Coordinates of C-alpha atoms in Angstrom, one line a residue:
M153 CA 17.4 5.0 9.9
V154 CA 13.6 4.8 9.7
G155 CA 13.4 2.9 13.3
D156 CA 15.7 5.8 14.7
S157 CA 13.6 8.0 12.7
A158 CA 10.1 7.2 13.4
T159 CA 9.6 8.5 17.0
E160 CA 10.9 12.4 15.9
W161 CA 8.4 11.8 12.4
E162 CA 5.7 11.3 14.8
R163 CA 6.5 14.2 17.1
T164 CA 6.7 16.5 14.6
G165 CA 3.6 15.3 12.4
E166 CA 5.8 15.1 9.1
I167 CA 8.3 12.8 7.3
P168 CA 11.1 14.5 5.6
L169 CA 9.7 15.2 1.8
E170 CA 13.1 14.3 -0.1
L171 CA 13.3 11.3 1.9
L172 CA 9.6 9.8 0.7
R173 CA 10.3 10.8 -2.9
G174 CA 13.9 9.1 -2.3
L175 CA 11.8 6.0 -1.5
G176 CA 9.4 6.6 -4.1
A177 CA 12.2 6.7 -7.6
K178 CA 13.6 3.3 -6.1
G179 CA 10.5 1.7 -6.2
L180 CA 9.6 0.7 -3.0
L181 CA 6.0 3.0 -1.8
C182 CA 4.4 0.8 -4.7
A183 CA 6.7 -2.4 -5.1
Q184 CA 3.7 -4.3 -7.1
V185 CA 3.9 -2.3 -9.6
P186 CA 5.5 -4.2 -13.2
E187 CA 9.4 -3.2 -13.8
A188 CA 8.0 -1.7 -17.2
H189 CA 6.6 1.0 -15.2
G190 CA 9.5 1.1 -13.2
G191 CA 8.4 -0.6 -10.5
L192 CA 9.9 -3.7 -8.6
G193 CA 8.0 -5.8 -9.9
L194 CA 7.4 -7.9 -6.8
T195 CA 4.3 -10.5 -5.9
S196 CA 2.1 -9.6 -3.5
R197 CA 3.2 -12.2 -1.1
R198 CA 6.6 -10.6 -1.1
N199 CA 5.2 -6.8 -1.4
G200 CA 3.5 -7.7 2.1
E201 CA 6.1 -9.1 4.1
L202 CA 8.0 -6.0 2.9
T203 CA 5.0 -3.7 4.4
A204 CA 4.9 -5.4 7.7
H205 CA 8.8 -4.8 8.0
V206 CA 8.0 -1.2 7.4
G207 CA 4.5 -1.1 9.7
A208 CA 6.8 -2.5 12.6
L209 CA 9.3 0.4 12.0
S210 CA 6.8 3.2 11.1
G211 CA 3.1 3.2 11.1
S212 CA 3.1 6.7 9.4
L213 CA 5.6 5.7 6.4
R214 CA 3.5 2.2 6.0
S215 CA 0.4 4.4 5.5
V216 CA 1.9 6.5 2.9
M217 CA 3.4 3.0 1.3
T218 CA -0.3 2.0 1.6
S219 CA -1.5 5.1 0.0
Q220 CA 1.3 5.1 -3.2
G221 CA 0.0 1.5 -3.6
M222 CA -3.6 2.3 -3.8
A223 CA -3.0 4.8 -6.3
A224 CA -0.8 2.7 -8.2
W225 CA -3.4 0.0 -8.3
T226 CA -6.2 2.0 -9.2
L227 CA -4.3 3.5 -12.2
R228 CA -3.6 0.0 -13.1
R229 CA -7.0 -1.7 -12.6
L230 CA -9.3 1.6 -13.9
A231 CA -6.9 3.6 -16.4
G232 CA -6.7 3.3 -20.1
A233 CA -3.4 2.1 -21.4
Q234 CA -2.1 5.3 -22.3
Q235 CA -3.3 6.7 -19.1
Q236 CA -1.0 4.1 -17.2
A237 CA 2.1 4.6 -19.8
A238 CA 1.9 8.2 -18.6
I239 CA 0.8 8.2 -15.0
V240 CA 2.1 5.0 -13.4
P241 CA 5.6 5.6 -14.0
R242 CA 5.4 9.1 -12.1
L243 CA 4.4 6.9 -9.2
T244 CA 8.0 5.5 -9.2
S245 CA 9.7 8.5 -10.3
G246 CA 9.8 10.3 -6.9
E247 CA 6.3 11.8 -7.3
L248 CA 3.7 11.1 -4.6
A249 CA 0.0 10.4 -4.8
A250 CA -3.2 10.3 -2.3
V251 CA -6.3 8.3 -3.0
A252 CA -9.8 10.3 -1.7
F253 CA -13.1 8.9 -1.6
S254 CA -14.1 9.5 2.2
E255 CA -16.3 12.5 2.7
A256 CA -18.1 14.0 5.5
Q257 CA -21.6 11.8 5.1
A258 CA -19.9 8.9 3.2
G259 CA -17.5 7.2 5.1
S260 CA -18.7 3.7 5.3
D261 CA -21.5 4.4 2.8
L262 CA -20.1 5.1 -0.1
S263 CA -23.2 4.9 -1.9
A264 CA -23.4 8.6 -0.1
L265 CA -20.6 10.3 -2.3
R266 CA -21.5 14.0 -3.2
T267 CA -18.1 15.2 -5.3
R268 CA -19.4 16.0 -8.7
I269 CA -17.4 15.2 -11.7
T270 CA -19.3 16.7 -14.5
R271 CA -18.3 17.2 -18.5
D272 CA -18.1 20.5 -19.8
G273 CA -16.8 20.5 -23.8
D274 CA -13.5 19.2 -23.9
E275 CA -13.1 20.0 -20.2
I276 CA -14.1 17.9 -16.7
V277 CA -15.2 20.1 -13.8
V278 CA -14.9 18.9 -10.4
D279 CA -16.6 19.9 -7.5
G280 CA -16.3 18.5 -3.4
A281 CA -15.2 17.7 -0.7
K282 CA -12.7 14.7 1.1
V283 CA -11.8 14.3 4.4
W284 CA -9.1 12.1 6.1
T285 CA -7.0 11.7 2.8
T286 CA -3.9 9.9 3.6
N287 CA -0.9 11.6 2.3
A288 CA -3.0 14.2 0.8
A289 CA -0.5 16.8 2.6
Y290 CA 2.6 15.7 0.6
A291 CA 0.8 14.4 -2.8
D292 CA 1.5 15.6 -6.4
L293 CA -1.6 14.0 -7.4
L294 CA -5.2 12.9 -6.1
I295 CA -7.2 10.5 -7.5
V296 CA -10.5 11.5 -6.6
F297 CA -13.4 9.6 -6.4
G298 CA -17.2 11.0 -7.3
R299 CA -20.6 10.5 -9.1
T300 CA -20.4 11.7 -13.0
E301 CA -23.5 11.7 -15.2
D302 CA -23.8 8.2 -16.0
G303 CA -22.4 6.7 -12.1
A304 CA -19.4 7.2 -10.7
G305 CA -15.6 7.8 -11.8
A306 CA -12.4 8.5 -10.8
V307 CA -10.6 11.4 -11.9
V308 CA -6.5 12.1 -11.8
V309 CA -6.0 16.3 -10.1
P310 CA -2.9 17.7 -9.6
A311 CA -2.3 18.9 -6.1
T312 CA -1.6 22.2 -7.1
A313 CA -4.3 22.7 -9.4
P314 CA -6.4 26.0 -9.1
G315 CA -9.4 25.3 -7.0
V316 CA -7.5 22.8 -5.1
R317 CA -7.2 23.2 -1.6
I318 CA -5.5 20.4 1.2
E319 CA -6.1 21.1 5.0
R320 CA -3.5 19.2 6.7
I321 CA -4.9 17.5 9.8
T322 CA -2.5 18.2 12.9
D323 CA -3.5 16.6 15.6
A324 CA -4.2 12.9 14.4
Y325 CA -4.7 10.1 16.9
G326 CA -2.6 7.8 15.3
C327 CA 0.2 7.8 12.1
R328 CA 0.7 11.1 12.9
A329 CA 3.4 11.8 10.2
A330 CA 1.1 10.3 7.4
G331 CA 0.1 13.3 5.8
H332 CA -3.8 13.3 6.2
A333 CA -5.8 16.1 5.3
G334 CA -8.9 17.1 4.1
I335 CA -9.6 18.3 0.5
R336 CA -11.3 20.7 -1.2
L337 CA -12.5 20.6 -4.9
D338 CA -13.9 23.6 -6.1
G339 CA -14.5 24.4 -9.9
V340 CA -11.2 22.3 -10.8
R341 CA -11.4 22.4 -14.5
L342 CA -9.1 19.6 -15.7
P343 CA -8.5 18.2 -19.4
A344 CA -11.1 15.4 -20.4
D345 CA -8.5 12.9 -20.3
A346 CA -7.7 13.4 -16.5
L347 CA -10.8 10.9 -16.4
L348 CA -10.3 7.7 -15.9
E349 CA -11.7 5.2 -18.1
G350 CA -13.3 2.9 -15.8
V351 CA -16.4 5.2 -15.5
D352 CA -20.0 4.0 -15.5
R353 CA -19.7 2.3 -12.7
T354 CA -21.2 2.4 -8.9
P355 CA -19.0 4.0 -6.2
S356 CA -19.0 1.0 -4.2
L357 CA -17.4 -0.9 -6.9
L358 CA -15.1 1.7 -8.0
V359 CA -14.0 2.1 -4.3
T360 CA -13.4 -1.6 -3.6
T361 CA -10.9 -1.7 -6.1
A362 CA -8.8 0.7 -4.8
L363 CA -10.0 -0.7 -1.0
S364 CA -9.0 -4.3 -1.8
Y365 CA -5.2 -3.1 -2.4
G366 CA -5.8 -0.7 0.7
R367 CA -7.1 -3.3 3.1
M368 CA -4.0 -5.9 2.3
S369 CA -1.4 -3.4 3.0
V370 CA -3.0 -2.5 6.3
A371 CA -3.2 -6.0 7.0
W372 CA 0.4 -6.7 6.5
G373 CA 1.3 -3.4 8.5
C374 CA -1.1 -4.6 11.6
V375 CA 1.4 -7.8 11.5
G376 CA 4.5 -5.6 11.5
I377 CA 2.9 -3.8 14.9
L378 CA 2.5 -7.4 16.5
R379 CA 5.8 -8.4 15.5
A380 CA 7.1 -5.0 17.0
C381 CA 5.3 -5.4 20.2
L382 CA 6.2 -9.1 20.5
S383 CA 9.5 -8.4 20.4
E384 CA 9.3 -5.7 22.9
V385 CA 7.1 -7.7 25.2
V386 CA 10.2 -10.5 24.9
R387 CA 12.8 -8.1 25.5
H388 CA 11.2 -6.4 28.7
A389 CA 9.5 -9.6 30.3
G390 CA 12.6 -11.9 29.9
G391 CA 14.9 -9.2 31.5
R392 CA 12.6 -7.9 34.5
E393 CA 12.2 -9.1 37.4
Q394 CA 9.0 -9.3 39.9
F395 CA 8.8 -10.9 43.8
G396 CA 12.1 -12.6 43.0
T397 CA 11.1 -14.5 39.5
R398 CA 11.5 -13.2 36.1
L399 CA 8.5 -11.2 34.6
S400 CA 7.7 -13.8 31.9
E401 CA 7.3 -16.5 34.7
H402 CA 4.1 -15.3 36.0
Q403 CA 1.6 -17.3 34.5
L404 CA -0.6 -13.9 33.8
V405 CA 2.5 -12.3 32.1
A406 CA 2.9 -15.5 29.8
R407 CA -0.6 -15.7 28.9
H408 CA -0.2 -11.7 27.4
L409 CA 2.8 -13.5 25.4
A410 CA 0.8 -16.4 24.2
E411 CA -1.7 -14.2 23.2
L412 CA 0.8 -11.6 21.6
L413 CA 2.2 -14.5 19.6
I414 CA -1.3 -16.5 18.6
A415 CA -2.3 -12.8 17.1
E416 CA 0.6 -12.1 15.4
Q417 CA 0.8 -15.9 13.9
S418 CA -3.1 -15.7 13.0
A419 CA -2.7 -12.7 11.0
G420 CA 0.6 -13.5 9.1
R421 CA -1.3 -16.7 8.1
A422 CA -4.4 -14.4 7.3
C423 CA -2.4 -12.3 5.1
E424 CA -0.1 -14.8 3.6
H425 CA -3.3 -16.4 2.3
A426 CA -5.1 -13.5 1.0
A427 CA -1.9 -12.6 -0.7
D428 CA -1.7 -16.0 -2.3
L429 CA -5.0 -15.2 -4.0
W430 CA -3.9 -11.9 -5.6
D431 CA -0.7 -13.8 -7.3
E432 CA -2.9 -16.3 -8.3
G433 CA -5.9 -14.0 -9.4
S434 CA -8.4 -15.7 -7.7
P435 CA -11.7 -13.9 -7.2
D436 CA -12.0 -14.7 -3.3
V437 CA -9.3 -12.0 -3.1
V438 CA -11.9 -9.9 -2.3
T439 CA -13.5 -11.5 0.7
A440 CA -9.6 -12.8 2.0
A441 CA -8.9 -9.3 1.7
V442 CA -11.5 -8.3 4.2
L443 CA -10.6 -11.3 6.4
A444 CA -6.9 -10.5 7.0
K445 CA -7.4 -7.0 7.6
H446 CA -9.8 -7.5 10.4
V447 CA -8.2 -10.4 11.8
A448 CA -5.0 -8.4 11.7
A449 CA -6.1 -5.3 12.5
T450 CA -8.3 -5.9 15.6
G451 CA -5.1 -8.2 17.0
A452 CA -2.9 -5.3 16.5
A453 CA -5.3 -3.4 18.4
R454 CA -5.9 -5.9 20.8
G455 CA -2.2 -7.3 21.1
S456 CA -0.8 -3.8 21.4
E457 CA -2.9 -3.1 24.6
R458 CA -1.6 -6.3 25.9
A459 CA 2.1 -5.5 25.0
L460 CA 1.4 -1.9 27.1
Q461 CA -0.1 -3.2 29.5
V462 CA 3.2 -5.9 30.3
L463 CA 5.4 -3.0 29.8
A464 CA 3.4 -0.8 32.2
S465 CA 5.3 2.6 32.8
A466 CA 8.2 1.3 30.8
G467 CA 6.1 2.1 27.6
A468 CA 3.6 4.3 28.7
R469 CA 5.1 7.1 27.2
D470 CA 4.6 9.2 23.6
G471 CA 8.2 8.0 21.8
H472 CA 8.2 4.3 22.9
V473 CA 7.0 2.1 19.8
V474 CA 4.3 -0.1 21.7
A475 CA 2.6 3.4 22.6
R476 CA 2.9 4.3 19.3
A477 CA 1.7 1.0 17.9
H478 CA -1.1 1.2 20.7
R479 CA -2.3 4.5 19.1
D480 CA -1.7 3.3 15.1
A481 CA -3.4 -0.1 15.6
K482 CA -6.8 1.8 16.8
L483 CA -6.6 3.5 13.8
M484 CA -6.4 0.4 11.8
E485 CA -9.4 -0.7 13.1
I486 CA -11.1 1.9 11.5
I487 CA -9.7 2.9 8.3
E488 CA -10.1 1.1 4.8
G489 CA -13.3 -0.5 6.1
S490 CA -14.0 -0.7 10.0
S491 CA -14.1 -3.6 12.1
E492 CA -17.8 -3.3 12.1
I493 CA -18.0 -2.9 8.3
C494 CA -15.9 -6.1 7.6
E495 CA -17.8 -8.1 10.0
L496 CA -20.8 -7.0 8.2
I497 CA -19.2 -8.2 4.6
L498 CA -18.2 -11.1 6.1
A499 CA -21.5 -12.2 7.6
Q500 CA -22.7 -11.5 4.6
H501 CA -20.1 -14.1 2.5
A502 CA -21.0 -16.8 5.2
L503 CA -25.1 -15.9 4.2
T504 CA -24.2 -16.7 0.6
T505 CA -21.8 -19.8 0.5
T506 CA -22.5 -21.5 3.4
R507 CA -25.2 -24.3 2.7

């Protein structure tokens, strides 16, 4: 069903809301949530394979999964026990959530966050603006990161709260139906317990909590992109003849096939390694997630370009899976930490661990 509908979703820029709520109610949008909170309780490894499967079918739906999973993971890490018990089951019952941290002046530089979360008696007030928030156009709940008087924090904001304005992005380059939107928060008043208990930390530390999950999910989604591209190239090159020879037997085309397989296998192994560290509770998972995201995203961007080159005019139309993969993969090199930021993090890791 997803594979048959993905092209239409990208054309219209929208996934049916009832479908998303139905998938959410089955626990499929944040499948790592424990069964006690209504989730499927999947390991990181099993959830990753699910994400790759969806990523091969629809980058937009996978992006919604990433957003929902990031929201659930953020709540599980930063919320108190009562907050978790009250909010997390809503994300496995059909409600949708988005995580908002990027701003016009705070993309890679998260220390530049300008959104303010201030206390006013028994309430908190949120003021600021967020950009390019995935799933925000569908969301019931927004987890908004900002500065507090003592550091940084995250607050759960109902999307319908007075002072919240969501402005859908209608011209996204990739993942066109993922509900990307900008968010305005003008004097939004909420009860004090809307502020998650993980406060008084630096913005970068708080956001890293959400980003680690997001990077893992994006990486697995890129594995799916590579698998979809590889499948299309094998089908096309294996069945088409040029100059009396099967296309796949031309050496330069065979090289594209080999490089696609290398990228898919490399990305898969990097994701499996990071997922195993996640399931083991290893502190090395943060760097492993960055590595997996970088290897998979750059591999998917180059791999989809190779696939488009092999398919030529057969794949160069808006509704084709490879054309869609090419757009989506490029976006994956930018979100959840650009390729350049990933490289800086990995370089710093090498400097501090290699002797």
